[in-house]
Amino acid sequence: MLTDELKKTIQDAYRQFLDVKQLKARYGQRLMIAHIARTLGGIKRNQEQQRGGGDHLCVVEAGTGTGKTLAYAVAAVPIAKACDKTLVISTATVALQEQIIYRDLPDVLTNSGLQFSISLSKGRRRYICLSKLDQLLSGGDAKVLPLYIDEHMAAPDAESLSLYTDFAQQMAAGQWAGDRDDWKTVIADEKWARVTTDHAQCTGRRCSHVKQCSFFKARESLTQADVIVANHDLVLADLALGGGAILPPPEECIYIFDEAHHLPDKVINHFSANFRLAATERWMEQIERALSAMVALPIMDNSIRGELESLLSLLIAVRRGLIPLRPVLEELLEGAQERQGVKSLRFADGIVPPVLVDHAKSLLAGFSEVIKQAEKIVDSLQGGMDNNELSGNREANEQWLTTVSMARFRAESAAALWRSFASDATKEKPPNARWLALVETGQGLFDVELNASPILAANALKSALWSRCFGAVLTSATLTALGSFDRFSMRAGLDTDASFEVVPSPFRHAEAAELYIPAMDCDAGNAEAHTAALIDMLPTLLDADAGSLVLFSSRKQLRAVREGLSAEWQGRILAQDDLPKHEILTRHRTCLDDGAGSVIFGLASFAEGVDLPGKYCTHVVIAKIPFAVPEDPVEEALAEWISRNKGNPFMDITVPDAAVRLIQASGRLLRNEADTGRITILDRRIVSRHYGRKMLASMPPYQQIIE
């Protein structure tokens, strides 16, 4: 497929872009273009259906400053058009998504000579639901079930009604299209939840507002677009619905996953299941009341009334079946440990106690019957609406359909949890993590939560995406760990025949930055002594007049170090938790712009995705090797499974993960080719331990100064 003509199109587009922008070609960028073109251009059409390998997958680690968007756009757009496929560019963060849709792709389109159309894809919850808005403004909100389980059904207050009226007026005037992100001010989550919907409540083409629907209007534009910009959550939501529900089917797509290192964790979250006992009882009672009211309506068709009565009986029976479950769960949680303020119990090897398995099987059967009956009613309502066979007005029919659809959706969510708890964990490879937790729900109240989650994204990605998509590119600045793609391949389910490449960074690390590891009398494993050493050393290490970023692995140590410093130094520090992240960054930049020094004390969220170029950050201090706190049930279960298979969880998971986070943290220093500065690591284990030396060797080639 990579014909000479296609090669020339890609080369000409890249050359023209550089000429128009008066830029020099970057070696790493050229390598990335060539690597993507070879991989995607090598896909044969007879390989399209249900691939078993990974030869259609391209993995590229490309550091900050490579110009990744330009590289994958000029390589993949011509190939996607030649194959008549849609190019889906997916990011992990809104910030990068907005940068690509509003800056990077328009820049490529304007200056490369390539012709392609672009569309932004968002989920239903980013758009207003006109049916709900209409019901709210007409006083009919009480007939609609809440979108979220814990959402209250109270009537909207005067402020909310004023906002909703403004929504309607702006849409009627053609000044707003119903996109939450385009509204003139930030909309509070609790206010937006009342006027948005999801696939469970949306009645689709049967809705009387479908012709004016913001979501469906936006979705229509996707069918015409050559390039769709989405996010990982939306891609995974589409796959969870079978693929092709929101985006084009995977078989018709070439995917570009930017910030691909986030993809495995996103998958685990999407394919996990949970069940809160008290919250479930509440929503079942809500639906029972709604169904009872529907059954009592004189205008209800007798055939539909009988089906609703059967559904109501099934729901009541399942809810009653939850009553004997509570003492079983409470007894199991009596011996649970408290971790990070939450009392939880993880089942070793994912094996659920027999007494709980019996309840799981019974509840799975009960919820399955609810789903079956709800689907039957949905079919009857949809058929009746399509053929105008139902009595009552269309709006009432839509509300009935929404209520039953929501009952089905919530029953499906519950069934997913009980299906996992009823499964034989000994036959799972690897086993799912399963655990109980006592979670606070507000006002001093607690609920018992049951959880099930895959411990690796590999199987889900292989079956739902890699085996179906036409092709995919996965790229990020941090895909390797300790110089190998093994960690990422294991987590993402990539076969060995996938194409892997590390392209060189444009930064001259050795000339631009020093990596300084000072002498210390204490081991970072001794928390008290290490904290005391930081309090003593930081005033001599930091320049009071410069911009610095100090990264901590624990909130407790961050607070202790700040409190231990002099009042003079405390006045220069902007600490995480004191202010929102964006406010800290704004104040920090303002201080530097005014000629004063500023120091940010941050945790993990400041070690990735923070852009402080030039004078805003000339010194990054890393307090400790950023090992993860080993208390997450999913990570614990993964470590347990690796141990069972004669692996070493510390060397196989903990050290590689920490090595990646260390590179991400150090990457806050050099944000463009003109930046210079110093990185200081205040953890002697980086040179005194074998694993530390492996981490050090895998870092970018900074000039090292080791005392």
XYZ file of C-alpha atoms in Angstrom:
707
model
C 0.000 0.000 0.000
C 2.898 2.397 0.620
C 3.269 3.270 -3.038
C 5.835 5.689 -4.403
C 3.023 8.187 -4.943
C 1.933 7.922 -1.288
C 5.541 8.297 -0.107
C 5.872 11.423 -2.212
C 2.643 12.866 -0.774
C 3.956 12.399 2.771
C 7.415 13.784 1.948
C 5.997 16.793 0.085
C 3.591 17.608 2.930
C 6.383 17.554 5.500
C 8.734 19.581 3.294
C 6.073 22.182 2.515
C 5.150 22.563 6.199
C 8.777 23.195 7.158
C 9.278 25.645 4.283
C 6.154 27.687 5.032
C 6.910 27.800 8.755
C 10.641 28.376 8.121
C 11.574 25.460 10.356
C 14.419 22.956 10.228
C 13.704 19.250 9.984
C 14.077 17.397 13.275
C 15.838 14.058 13.057
C 13.532 12.366 15.564
C 10.475 13.737 13.809
C 11.643 12.403 10.440
C 12.268 8.969 11.964
C 8.793 8.982 13.503
C 7.145 9.858 10.178
C 9.047 7.084 8.409
C 8.284 4.522 11.115
C 4.545 5.255 11.095
C 4.410 5.275 7.292
C 6.199 1.902 7.043
C 3.924 0.248 9.593
C 0.583 1.615 8.411
C 1.625 1.432 4.775
C 2.489 -2.237 5.191
C -1.008 -3.322 6.202
C -2.523 -5.600 3.576
C -6.260 -5.430 2.967
C -6.726 -9.172 3.471
C -5.361 -8.756 7.003
C -8.191 -6.471 8.077
C -10.515 -8.901 9.829
C -9.714 -10.304 13.296
C -5.955 -10.048 13.294
C -4.135 -12.295 15.708
C -0.826 -10.450 15.782
C 0.445 -6.926 16.083
C 2.050 -6.117 12.729
C -0.562 -3.375 12.203
C 0.433 -1.672 15.476
C 3.127 1.000 15.662
C 4.612 2.057 19.019
C 6.794 5.179 19.138
C 8.428 6.751 22.173
C 9.137 10.371 21.304
C 10.215 12.899 23.897
C 9.059 16.455 24.467
C 9.996 18.696 21.563
C 9.861 15.998 18.879
C 6.706 17.454 17.336
C 4.635 14.296 17.569
C 1.383 15.746 16.232
C 2.983 16.930 12.994
C 4.772 13.587 12.589
C 1.726 11.363 12.950
C -0.550 13.737 11.040
C 1.564 13.982 7.871
C 2.249 10.232 7.933
C -1.195 8.892 8.834
C -3.627 11.289 7.116
C -2.550 10.399 3.528
C -2.529 6.666 4.338
C -5.956 6.788 6.009
C -7.430 8.627 3.012
C -5.818 6.203 0.563
C -7.343 3.266 2.476
C -10.702 5.012 2.878
C -10.402 4.801 6.670
C -11.159 7.363 9.368
C -8.197 8.615 11.375
C -9.119 8.809 15.076
C -6.671 10.812 17.200
C -7.187 10.117 20.886
C -5.635 11.855 23.901
C -5.716 11.239 27.651
C -6.153 14.872 28.666
C -8.495 17.669 27.649
C -5.537 20.063 27.408
C -3.827 18.064 24.653
C -7.147 17.376 22.913
C -7.838 21.105 22.703
C -4.277 21.819 21.547
C -4.627 19.299 18.709
C -8.103 20.372 17.551
C -7.626 24.139 17.838
C -3.915 24.626 17.105
C -1.917 21.673 15.782
C -4.225 20.174 13.132
C -5.359 23.553 11.730
C -1.650 24.411 11.461
C -0.977 21.205 9.487
C -4.052 21.763 7.329
C -3.039 25.343 6.515
C 0.658 24.778 5.828
C 1.213 21.208 4.577
C -0.886 21.143 1.421
C -2.830 18.131 2.752
C -6.602 18.329 2.404
C -8.669 16.762 5.176
C -11.713 17.544 7.316
C -11.611 17.549 11.124
C -14.293 16.878 13.719
C -14.224 16.822 17.521
C -16.004 13.891 19.174
C -17.431 14.058 22.679
C -19.727 11.858 24.711
C -23.432 12.536 25.271
C -22.755 13.966 28.715
C -20.951 16.952 27.195
C -24.213 17.956 25.454
C -27.531 19.199 26.767
C -30.569 16.922 26.597
C -33.445 18.988 25.210
C -36.004 16.518 26.513
C -34.743 16.925 30.084
C -34.446 20.686 29.709
C -38.018 20.868 28.465
C -39.277 18.748 31.366
C -37.399 20.855 33.916
C -38.741 24.136 32.579
C -42.277 22.742 32.381
C -42.161 21.360 35.941
C -42.044 17.712 34.898
C -38.636 16.856 36.359
C -40.095 14.558 39.017
C -41.073 12.094 36.281
C -37.455 11.608 35.229
C -35.061 9.310 37.080
C -31.698 10.826 38.031
C -28.745 10.154 35.749
C -26.446 9.225 38.645
C -27.296 6.776 41.432
C -26.587 9.221 44.271
C -28.231 12.198 42.566
C -31.073 13.750 44.550
C -34.497 14.314 43.041
C -35.172 17.681 44.688
C -36.747 20.362 42.528
C -34.211 22.787 41.028
C -33.662 26.023 42.947
C -34.249 29.509 41.527
C -30.597 29.917 40.464
C -30.675 26.636 38.550
C -33.986 27.457 36.875
C -32.561 30.796 35.780
C -29.569 29.003 34.251
C -31.792 26.455 32.476
C -33.986 29.261 31.103
C -30.829 30.947 29.800
C -29.827 27.667 28.124
C -33.148 27.504 26.289
C -33.064 31.155 25.234
C -29.496 30.988 23.929
C -30.269 27.845 21.921
C -33.460 29.356 20.510
C -31.483 32.424 19.419
C -28.866 30.227 17.742
C -26.138 31.587 20.027
C -25.314 28.264 21.722
C -25.284 24.754 20.284
C -25.774 22.855 23.559
C -22.104 21.952 24.096
C -21.150 22.313 27.765
C -17.599 23.332 26.883
C -18.832 26.262 24.755
C -21.022 27.856 27.440
C -19.910 31.331 28.488
C -19.158 30.323 32.119
C -18.182 27.149 33.977
C -21.289 25.043 34.707
C -21.347 23.287 38.091
C -21.477 19.493 37.809
C -24.633 19.137 39.907
C -26.489 21.665 37.732
C -25.330 20.097 34.463
C -26.286 16.572 35.596
C -29.966 17.569 35.580
C -29.959 18.513 31.892
C -27.656 15.962 30.300
C -28.092 12.265 29.587
C -26.264 9.077 28.605
C -26.891 6.184 26.237
C -29.100 4.423 28.809
C -31.647 7.251 29.093
C -31.418 8.627 25.561
C -34.316 7.471 23.369
C -32.396 8.321 20.200
C -34.339 8.814 16.987
C -37.632 8.232 18.858
C -37.121 11.404 20.882
C -39.364 14.269 19.794
C -36.338 16.601 20.018
C -34.022 14.458 17.872
C -33.926 16.914 14.935
C -32.631 19.677 17.211
C -30.463 17.373 19.381
C -26.982 18.802 19.957
C -25.395 15.367 20.341
C -26.878 13.900 17.168
C -26.028 17.010 15.168
C -22.411 16.702 16.313
C -22.440 12.976 15.609
C -23.610 13.527 12.021
C -20.487 15.568 11.338
C -18.339 12.593 12.386
C -19.567 10.501 9.475
C -18.166 13.064 7.032
C -14.836 13.759 8.798
C -11.472 12.421 7.621
C -9.955 13.011 11.066
C -11.802 12.705 14.374
C -10.219 14.030 17.560
C -11.454 12.153 20.633
C -10.140 11.039 24.005
C -9.262 7.655 25.469
C -12.411 7.544 27.615
C -14.676 8.104 24.612
C -12.897 5.474 22.492
C -13.227 2.947 25.327
C -16.877 3.874 25.923
C -17.518 3.188 22.232
C -15.778 -0.183 22.471
C -17.772 -1.071 25.608
C -20.938 -0.517 23.518
C -19.595 -2.901 20.862
C -17.733 -0.395 18.678
C -19.354 1.849 16.106
C -21.920 3.274 18.550
C -20.223 6.667 18.970
C -17.270 6.521 16.584
C -16.931 4.599 13.320
C -16.422 0.828 13.816
C -12.813 -0.123 14.730
C -12.452 -1.989 11.433
C -12.909 1.337 9.627
C -10.433 3.263 11.780
C -6.755 3.958 12.101
C -6.192 5.087 15.680
C -3.510 7.427 16.978
C -3.242 7.129 20.757
C -1.285 10.138 21.981
C -0.354 10.065 25.688
C -0.607 6.291 25.190
C 1.033 5.506 28.537
C -2.343 6.335 30.141
C -4.292 3.876 27.980
C -3.866 0.667 30.081
C -5.084 2.343 33.283
C -8.015 3.887 31.431
C -8.981 0.424 30.146
C -8.869 -1.095 33.622
C -11.198 1.627 34.906
C -13.634 1.140 32.017
C -13.835 -2.636 32.323
C -14.154 -2.706 36.120
C -17.475 -3.154 37.964
C -18.756 -1.996 41.312
C -21.915 -2.281 43.360
C -22.968 -0.181 46.362
C -25.522 -1.908 48.519
C -27.503 1.010 49.998
C -27.274 3.079 46.803
C -28.618 0.131 44.786
C -31.502 -0.338 47.172
C -32.339 3.368 46.750
C -32.365 3.351 42.958
C -34.410 0.161 42.889
C -37.003 1.794 45.168
C -37.013 4.867 42.879
C -37.645 2.720 39.810
C -40.300 0.695 41.634
C -42.176 3.910 42.494
C -41.867 5.131 38.896
C -43.141 1.791 37.522
C -46.035 1.702 40.008
C -47.091 5.165 38.854
C -46.875 4.076 35.214
C -48.966 0.932 35.850
C -51.667 3.034 37.518
C -52.059 5.382 34.543
C -55.462 4.968 32.842
C -53.952 5.649 29.423
C -51.431 2.790 29.731
C -51.919 0.000 27.175
C -53.007 -3.231 28.848
C -50.286 -5.242 27.103
C -47.580 -2.854 28.291
C -49.172 -2.670 31.766
C -48.840 -6.438 32.172
C -45.178 -6.363 31.147
C -44.497 -3.489 33.575
C -46.183 -5.372 36.423
C -43.901 -8.358 35.737
C -40.830 -6.092 35.786
C -41.997 -4.512 39.033
C -42.390 -7.944 40.662
C -38.903 -8.987 39.536
C -37.323 -5.787 40.910
C -39.023 -6.214 44.283
C -37.850 -9.831 44.488
C -34.230 -8.895 43.702
C -34.250 -6.011 46.188
C -35.532 -8.358 48.897
C -32.725 -10.731 47.963
C -30.251 -8.033 48.979
C -31.470 -8.048 52.598
C -29.631 -11.246 53.703
C -26.515 -10.044 51.861
C -25.837 -7.142 54.242
C -24.904 -9.205 57.360
C -22.607 -11.396 55.225
C -20.724 -8.361 53.930
C -20.556 -6.708 57.355
C -19.122 -9.881 58.893
C -16.484 -10.141 56.163
C -15.487 -6.498 56.691
C -15.058 -6.931 60.446
C -11.520 -8.226 59.935
C -10.662 -5.774 57.157
C -7.683 -3.411 57.279
C -7.951 0.356 56.975
C -5.893 1.709 54.087
C -5.667 5.371 53.186
C -8.685 6.006 55.398
C -10.851 3.289 53.784
C -11.657 -0.047 55.388
C -11.282 -2.700 52.684
C -10.847 -6.431 52.178
C -9.250 -7.881 49.039
C -9.839 -11.528 48.240
C -6.539 -13.340 47.620
C -6.142 -14.527 44.012
C -9.591 -13.043 43.306
C -11.262 -16.037 44.992
C -14.546 -14.990 46.616
C -15.664 -16.854 49.796
C -18.251 -19.588 49.041
C -20.981 -17.888 51.098
C -20.645 -14.769 48.951
C -20.461 -16.805 45.728
C -23.880 -18.307 46.553
C -25.385 -14.829 46.944
C -23.627 -13.719 43.745
C -25.142 -16.540 41.702
C -28.617 -15.848 43.057
C -28.388 -12.095 42.455
C -26.913 -12.599 38.977
C -29.921 -14.759 38.097
C -32.299 -12.144 39.525
C -30.757 -9.168 37.745
C -30.557 -11.176 34.513
C -34.332 -11.703 34.653
C -34.808 -7.966 35.245
C -32.654 -7.203 32.189
C -34.544 -9.713 30.045
C -37.936 -8.304 31.032
C -36.797 -4.686 30.627
C -35.484 -5.459 27.130
C -38.851 -6.984 26.257
C -40.650 -3.804 27.375
C -38.184 -1.554 25.555
C -38.825 -3.512 22.354
C -42.595 -3.223 22.863
C -42.434 0.523 23.531
C -40.099 1.187 20.602
C -42.224 -0.899 18.248
C -45.412 0.770 19.439
C -43.925 4.249 19.004
C -42.581 3.437 15.545
C -45.972 2.117 14.396
C -48.114 4.652 16.321
C -49.814 1.790 18.164
C -49.543 3.217 21.706
C -52.169 5.301 23.436
C -51.111 8.454 25.258
C -49.034 11.306 23.927
C -45.546 10.874 22.548
C -43.873 12.708 25.422
C -45.350 10.253 27.941
C -44.183 7.303 25.832
C -40.678 8.753 25.710
C -40.617 9.093 29.504
C -41.751 5.498 29.934
C -39.065 4.320 27.523
C -36.414 6.343 29.385
C -37.448 4.898 32.764
C -37.374 1.284 31.584
C -34.105 1.819 29.677
C -32.506 3.200 32.825
C -33.756 0.209 34.833
C -32.156 -2.086 32.266
C -28.869 -0.140 32.268
C -28.524 -0.178 36.048
C -29.452 -3.844 36.204
C -26.742 -4.547 33.604
C -24.179 -2.683 35.740
C -25.187 -4.705 38.805
C -25.153 -7.962 36.850
C -21.590 -7.255 35.656
C -20.384 -7.181 39.270
C -22.283 -10.283 40.325
C -21.172 -12.142 37.194
C -17.571 -11.505 38.212
C -18.162 -12.527 41.844
C -19.918 -15.714 40.696
C -17.059 -16.657 38.338
C -14.443 -19.322 38.989
C -11.294 -17.250 39.586
C -9.058 -20.311 39.245
C -9.856 -20.394 35.507
C -8.949 -16.726 34.912
C -5.529 -15.882 33.520
C -4.739 -13.488 35.054
C -7.443 -13.463 37.752
C -9.565 -10.371 38.316
C -9.087 -8.375 41.488
C -12.111 -8.546 43.783
C -12.578 -6.661 47.021
C -14.989 -5.083 49.488
C -14.762 -1.552 50.860
C -16.650 0.542 53.393
C -17.030 3.910 51.674
C -18.240 7.185 53.116
C -21.224 8.641 51.268
C -21.454 11.961 53.124
C -22.919 13.265 56.382
C -21.159 10.502 58.325
C -22.972 7.722 56.454
C -21.255 4.655 54.981
C -22.105 2.126 52.300
C -20.654 -1.275 51.487
C -19.071 -1.355 48.028
C -18.170 -4.502 46.098
C -15.556 -4.180 43.342
C -14.187 -6.306 40.519
C -11.499 -5.244 38.084
C -9.082 -6.753 35.574
C -5.499 -6.429 36.803
C -4.139 -5.972 33.276
C -5.683 -4.239 30.291
C -4.044 -6.701 27.902
C -6.936 -9.106 27.276
C -9.545 -6.348 26.921
C -7.419 -4.362 24.476
C -6.567 -7.434 22.413
C -10.162 -8.599 22.028
C -11.949 -5.243 21.747
C -9.407 -3.161 19.836
C -6.144 -4.629 18.534
C -7.849 -7.642 16.885
C -10.405 -5.393 15.190
C -8.822 -2.067 14.244
C -7.342 -1.510 10.788
C -4.217 -0.030 12.355
C -3.009 1.946 15.365
C -0.161 4.178 16.470
C 0.667 4.475 20.168
C 2.959 7.310 21.161
C 4.154 9.112 24.270
C 7.314 10.520 25.792
C 7.413 7.658 28.321
C 6.623 4.193 26.967
C 9.862 2.413 27.837
C 10.981 1.540 31.350
C 14.602 0.694 32.111
C 15.294 0.884 28.387
C 12.656 -1.685 27.371
C 9.087 -1.720 26.024
C 8.351 -4.907 28.043
C 6.403 -3.145 30.799
C 4.139 -1.270 28.390
C 3.667 -4.310 26.141
C 2.556 -6.442 29.106
C 0.066 -3.836 30.295
C -1.269 -2.944 26.839
C -1.438 -6.471 25.390
C 0.984 -5.855 22.515
C 2.405 -8.822 20.618
C 6.108 -9.066 19.852
C 5.512 -8.504 16.130
C 4.222 -4.978 16.781
C 6.610 -2.313 15.544
C 8.572 -0.528 18.304
C 10.772 2.550 17.956
C 12.441 5.093 20.233
C 13.199 8.294 18.359
C 15.879 10.654 19.677
C 14.915 13.842 21.464
C 15.845 17.197 19.913
C 17.121 18.327 23.311
C 20.845 18.315 24.034
C 20.410 16.955 27.533
C 24.081 16.880 28.488
C 24.581 20.520 27.524
C 21.261 21.839 28.804
C 20.899 20.191 32.207
C 22.776 18.784 35.162
C 21.562 15.788 37.140
C 22.864 16.372 40.654
C 22.851 13.751 43.404
C 24.315 15.304 46.569
C 25.905 13.454 49.442
C 23.470 12.625 52.256
C 23.945 10.995 55.651
C 20.558 9.249 55.638
C 18.689 6.650 53.621
C 15.434 7.811 52.023
C 13.783 4.719 53.493
C 14.141 6.313 56.952
C 11.261 8.792 56.658
C 12.024 10.855 59.768
C 15.740 11.251 59.072
C 15.128 11.919 55.383
C 12.565 14.648 56.129
C 15.016 16.305 58.526
C 17.696 16.196 55.824
C 15.373 17.869 53.293
C 14.577 20.666 55.741
C 18.288 21.217 56.256
C 19.363 20.974 52.588
C 16.643 22.732 50.575
C 17.544 26.325 51.610
C 21.099 25.785 50.343
C 20.038 23.947 47.169
C 17.321 26.332 46.015
C 17.887 29.762 44.493
C 15.620 32.200 46.328
C 15.285 34.356 43.202
C 14.559 31.577 40.698
C 11.666 29.339 39.688
C 11.852 25.864 41.252
C 9.660 22.779 41.453
C 10.062 20.380 44.396
C 8.292 17.035 43.911
C 7.340 14.796 46.834
C 6.106 11.215 46.903
C 3.984 11.708 50.032
C 1.682 14.455 51.229
C 2.839 13.871 54.806
C 6.469 14.624 53.945
C 5.538 17.668 51.836
C 3.714 19.210 54.778
C 6.433 18.307 57.292
C 9.198 19.826 55.152
C 7.271 23.037 54.535
C 6.465 23.440 58.228
C 10.105 22.794 59.123
C 11.481 25.564 56.911
C 11.971 29.127 58.056
C 9.168 31.673 57.720
C 11.168 33.415 55.007
C 11.237 30.288 52.860
C 7.632 29.388 53.633
C 6.638 32.743 52.144
C 8.127 31.709 48.788
C 6.391 28.323 48.669
C 3.171 27.534 46.798
C 2.088 24.130 48.092
C -0.324 21.637 46.586
C -3.654 21.402 48.476
C -3.402 25.039 49.613
C -4.705 26.220 46.242
C -6.092 24.661 43.044
C -3.387 23.491 40.648
C -4.123 26.133 37.995
C -4.009 28.891 40.630
C -0.613 27.688 41.904
C 0.804 27.762 38.375
C -0.671 31.217 37.679
C 0.739 32.716 40.884
C 4.102 31.056 40.273
C 4.381 32.576 36.785
C 3.289 35.984 38.091
C 6.009 35.945 40.753
C 8.686 35.175 38.167
C 7.314 37.795 35.771
C 7.554 40.352 38.595
C 11.214 39.463 39.194
C 10.665 37.502 42.420
C 11.509 33.880 43.145
C 8.882 31.167 43.630
C 8.965 27.523 44.703
C 6.198 24.997 44.031
C 5.839 22.035 46.400
C 3.876 19.372 44.522
C 2.922 15.712 44.445
C 2.458 13.288 41.537
C 0.026 15.511 39.585
C 2.781 18.140 39.240
C 5.247 15.549 37.926
C 3.358 15.109 34.649
C 1.612 17.502 32.287
C 2.979 20.664 33.939
C 4.553 23.059 31.443
C 6.873 25.668 33.004
C 9.341 26.654 30.254
C 12.315 28.968 30.556
C 12.643 31.012 33.734
C 9.498 29.501 35.226
C 11.414 26.363 36.164
C 15.211 26.164 36.216
C 15.478 23.619 39.029
C 13.517 20.416 39.610
C 14.096 18.737 42.966
C 12.878 15.152 43.358
C 12.646 14.322 47.065
C 12.444 10.531 46.659
C 12.387 7.838 44.012
C 8.629 7.895 43.231
C 7.661 4.380 44.245
C 3.906 3.800 44.229
C 2.164 3.249 47.545
C 1.445 -0.532 47.439
C -2.126 -0.247 48.738
C -4.190 -0.191 45.547
C -6.175 -3.473 45.366
C -5.598 -3.849 41.619
C -1.833 -3.336 41.898
C -1.744 -5.673 44.918
C -3.559 -8.361 42.945
C -1.161 -7.911 40.009
C 1.843 -8.264 42.322
C 0.277 -11.366 43.867
C -0.280 -12.936 40.432
C 3.300 -12.213 39.339
C 4.595 -13.801 42.564
C 2.424 -16.880 41.985
C 4.059 -17.209 38.575
C 7.576 -17.062 40.092
C 8.155 -13.457 39.125
C 9.511 -10.619 41.243
C 6.825 -7.911 41.671
C 9.335 -5.363 42.929
C 11.640 -5.692 39.925
C 8.886 -6.503 37.404
C 6.393 -3.775 38.408
C 7.485 -1.429 41.175
C 10.926 -0.503 39.832
C 9.908 -0.054 36.158
C 6.873 2.027 37.190
C 9.044 4.212 39.417
C 11.619 4.585 36.622
C 8.915 5.930 34.294
C 7.645 8.362 36.926
C 11.231 9.510 37.573
C 11.714 10.344 33.888
C 8.350 12.123 33.809
C 9.320 14.186 36.867
C 12.725 15.123 35.463
C 11.011 16.074 32.202
C 9.452 19.112 33.890
C 12.818 20.912 33.445
C 13.435 20.965 29.690
C 10.272 22.065 27.890
C 11.886 23.528 24.776
C 15.282 23.507 23.112
C 16.378 26.766 24.772
C 15.738 25.618 28.357
C 18.563 24.940 30.801
C 18.770 24.066 34.483
C 19.390 21.426 37.128
C 17.626 18.303 38.382
C 18.431 17.251 41.935
C 17.524 13.833 43.341
C 17.616 13.681 47.148
C 17.547 9.899 47.381
C 20.879 8.081 47.590
C 19.237 4.788 46.657
C 19.583 5.977 43.051
C 23.306 5.183 43.308
C 23.570 2.830 46.302
C 21.076 0.179 45.176
C 21.274 -2.048 42.121
C 17.737 -1.084 41.032
C 18.559 2.588 41.568
C 21.557 2.390 39.260
C 19.344 0.767 36.598
C 16.930 3.692 36.920
C 19.757 6.185 36.663
C 21.073 4.498 33.525
C 17.645 4.698 31.867
C 17.276 8.462 32.345
C 18.010 10.966 29.571
C 21.747 11.682 29.146
C 21.984 14.674 31.473
C 25.420 15.692 32.732
C 25.664 13.744 35.991
C 27.207 15.187 39.144
C 27.279 12.550 41.873
C 28.838 13.368 45.232
